Amino acid sequence: IRRKGMEYGATTGRPRRIGWLDLPALRYSIISSNVSKLVLTKADVLNGLDRLKICTQYDVEGELKEIPTTPEDFEKAKPIYREIDGWKDLKDGKFEEFVRMVETELRIKINYVSYGPGSDEIFER
């Protein structure tokens, strides 16, 4: 994913830390920042993957949590992933299923999807 998404520092070329979609962290950010609309960026980076992982909760020493609440819990937390089928391209019905699942989980609409570096490579949903 890092290579395909070109996730390297512009100046240093250092690899950026990236990971699978973390629904609990995103949900927390949406609530705490009073977000009302979302834009899904770099959607094309996931094209062609057979399977994707999505973090749905955390295991903290055998206890399932929406999100760890203390620094100690964060250190011990292990993400619990749901695996889903990937898609060939953004016209594939599996991509739309993914978007609807994310909207349902986050209880917020994804208004725009960008799929490339150009300012015209975006569509409204």
CSV table of C-alpha atoms in Angstrom, one decimal:
chain,number,residue,atom,x,y,z
A,1,ILE,CA,0.0,0.0,0.0
A,2,ARG,CA,2.8,2.4,0.8
A,3,ARG,CA,4.5,1.9,-2.6
A,4,LYS,CA,1.2,2.1,-4.5
A,5,GLY,CA,0.1,5.2,-2.7
A,6,MET,CA,3.6,6.8,-2.9
A,7,GLU,CA,3.6,7.4,0.9
A,8,TYR,CA,7.1,8.7,1.3
A,9,GLY,CA,8.2,12.1,2.6
A,10,ALA,CA,8.5,14.7,-0.1
A,11,THR,CA,11.8,16.1,1.2
A,12,THR,CA,13.5,13.1,2.9
A,13,GLY,CA,11.9,10.2,1.0
A,14,ARG,CA,11.4,8.6,4.4
A,15,PRO,CA,8.6,6.0,4.4
A,16,ARG,CA,5.4,7.3,6.1
A,17,ARG,CA,3.7,5.2,8.8
A,18,ILE,CA,0.5,3.9,7.3
A,19,GLY,CA,-2.1,1.2,8.2
A,20,TRP,CA,-5.5,-0.2,7.5
A,21,LEU,CA,-8.6,1.8,8.1
A,22,ASP,CA,-9.2,2.3,11.9
A,23,LEU,CA,-12.9,2.7,12.4
A,24,PRO,CA,-12.8,3.4,16.1
A,25,ALA,CA,-10.1,6.1,15.8
A,26,LEU,CA,-12.0,7.7,12.9
A,27,ARG,CA,-15.3,7.5,14.7
A,28,TYR,CA,-13.7,9.2,17.8
A,29,SER,CA,-12.2,12.0,15.5
A,30,ILE,CA,-15.6,12.6,13.9
A,31,ILE,CA,-17.4,12.9,17.2
A,32,SER,CA,-14.8,15.0,19.0
A,33,SER,CA,-14.3,17.3,16.0
A,34,ASN,CA,-18.0,17.6,15.2
A,35,VAL,CA,-17.4,16.5,11.6
A,36,SER,CA,-20.6,16.5,9.4
A,37,LYS,CA,-19.2,15.4,6.0
A,38,LEU,CA,-16.4,13.1,4.8
A,39,VAL,CA,-14.1,12.9,1.8
A,40,LEU,CA,-12.6,9.5,1.0
A,41,THR,CA,-9.2,10.2,-0.6
A,42,LYS,CA,-6.8,8.0,-2.5
A,43,ALA,CA,-9.5,5.4,-3.2
A,44,ASP,CA,-7.6,4.2,-6.2
A,45,VAL,CA,-4.7,3.0,-4.1
A,46,LEU,CA,-6.8,0.0,-2.9
A,47,ASN,CA,-7.8,-1.0,-6.4
A,48,GLY,CA,-6.8,-4.6,-7.2
A,49,LEU,CA,-6.2,-5.8,-3.7
A,50,ASP,CA,-7.8,-9.2,-3.1
A,51,ARG,CA,-8.6,-8.5,0.6
A,52,LEU,CA,-8.7,-5.5,2.9
A,53,LYS,CA,-8.5,-5.3,6.6
A,54,ILE,CA,-10.6,-2.9,8.7
A,55,CYS,CA,-10.0,-2.3,12.4
A,56,THR,CA,-13.4,-2.5,14.2
A,57,GLN,CA,-12.3,-2.6,17.8
A,58,TYR,CA,-9.3,-3.4,20.1
A,59,ASP,CA,-8.4,-6.2,22.4
A,60,VAL,CA,-6.8,-4.9,25.6
A,61,GLU,CA,-5.7,-7.9,27.6
A,62,GLY,CA,-8.7,-10.0,26.6
A,63,GLU,CA,-11.2,-7.2,27.0
A,64,LEU,CA,-12.8,-5.9,23.8
A,65,LYS,CA,-12.9,-2.1,23.6
A,66,GLU,CA,-14.2,0.5,21.1
A,67,ILE,CA,-11.1,2.5,21.8
A,68,PRO,CA,-8.4,2.3,24.5
A,69,THR,CA,-9.0,5.0,27.1
A,70,THR,CA,-5.6,5.3,28.9
A,71,PRO,CA,-2.0,5.5,27.7
A,72,GLU,CA,-1.4,2.1,29.3
A,73,ASP,CA,-4.3,0.6,27.4
A,74,PHE,CA,-3.0,2.0,24.1
A,75,GLU,CA,0.3,0.3,24.7
A,76,LYS,CA,-1.4,-3.1,25.2
A,77,ALA,CA,-4.1,-2.7,22.6
A,78,LYS,CA,-4.2,-5.1,19.7
A,79,PRO,CA,-6.4,-4.2,16.7
A,80,ILE,CA,-9.3,-6.6,15.8
A,81,TYR,CA,-9.7,-6.7,12.0
A,82,ARG,CA,-12.6,-7.5,9.8
A,83,GLU,CA,-11.5,-8.8,6.4
A,84,ILE,CA,-13.5,-7.9,3.3
A,85,ASP,CA,-13.2,-8.6,-0.4
A,86,GLY,CA,-11.3,-6.1,-2.4
A,87,TRP,CA,-12.3,-4.6,-5.7
A,88,LYS,CA,-10.9,-4.3,-9.2
A,89,ASP,CA,-11.7,-0.6,-9.8
A,90,LEU,CA,-14.0,2.0,-8.4
A,91,LYS,CA,-16.8,0.9,-10.7
A,92,ASP,CA,-16.8,-2.5,-9.1
A,93,GLY,CA,-19.8,-3.1,-6.8
A,94,LYS,CA,-17.5,-4.2,-4.0
A,95,PHE,CA,-16.1,-0.6,-3.8
A,96,GLU,CA,-19.6,0.8,-3.3
A,97,GLU,CA,-20.3,-1.9,-0.6
A,98,PHE,CA,-17.1,-0.8,1.2
A,99,VAL,CA,-18.2,2.8,1.1
A,100,ARG,CA,-21.7,2.0,2.4
A,101,MET,CA,-20.3,-0.2,5.2
A,102,VAL,CA,-18.0,2.6,6.3
A,103,GLU,CA,-20.9,5.1,6.2
A,104,THR,CA,-23.0,2.7,8.3
A,105,GLU,CA,-20.2,2.1,10.8
A,106,LEU,CA,-19.4,5.8,11.2
A,107,ARG,CA,-23.0,7.0,10.9
A,108,ILE,CA,-21.9,9.7,8.5
A,109,LYS,CA,-22.1,10.2,4.7
A,110,ILE,CA,-19.0,10.1,2.5
A,111,ASN,CA,-19.8,13.1,0.2
A,112,TYR,CA,-16.8,12.9,-2.1
A,113,VAL,CA,-14.4,10.3,-3.3
A,114,SER,CA,-11.0,11.2,-4.8
A,115,TYR,CA,-9.2,8.7,-7.0
A,116,GLY,CA,-5.9,10.3,-8.2
A,117,PRO,CA,-3.6,13.2,-7.8
A,118,GLY,CA,-5.4,15.5,-10.2
A,119,SER,CA,-7.9,18.1,-8.9
A,120,ASP,CA,-10.4,16.7,-11.4
A,121,GLU,CA,-10.1,13.2,-10.1
A,122,ILE,CA,-12.9,13.4,-7.6
A,123,PHE,CA,-16.6,12.6,-7.7
A,124,GLU,CA,-19.6,13.6,-5.6
A,125,ARG,CA,-21.8,10.9,-4.2
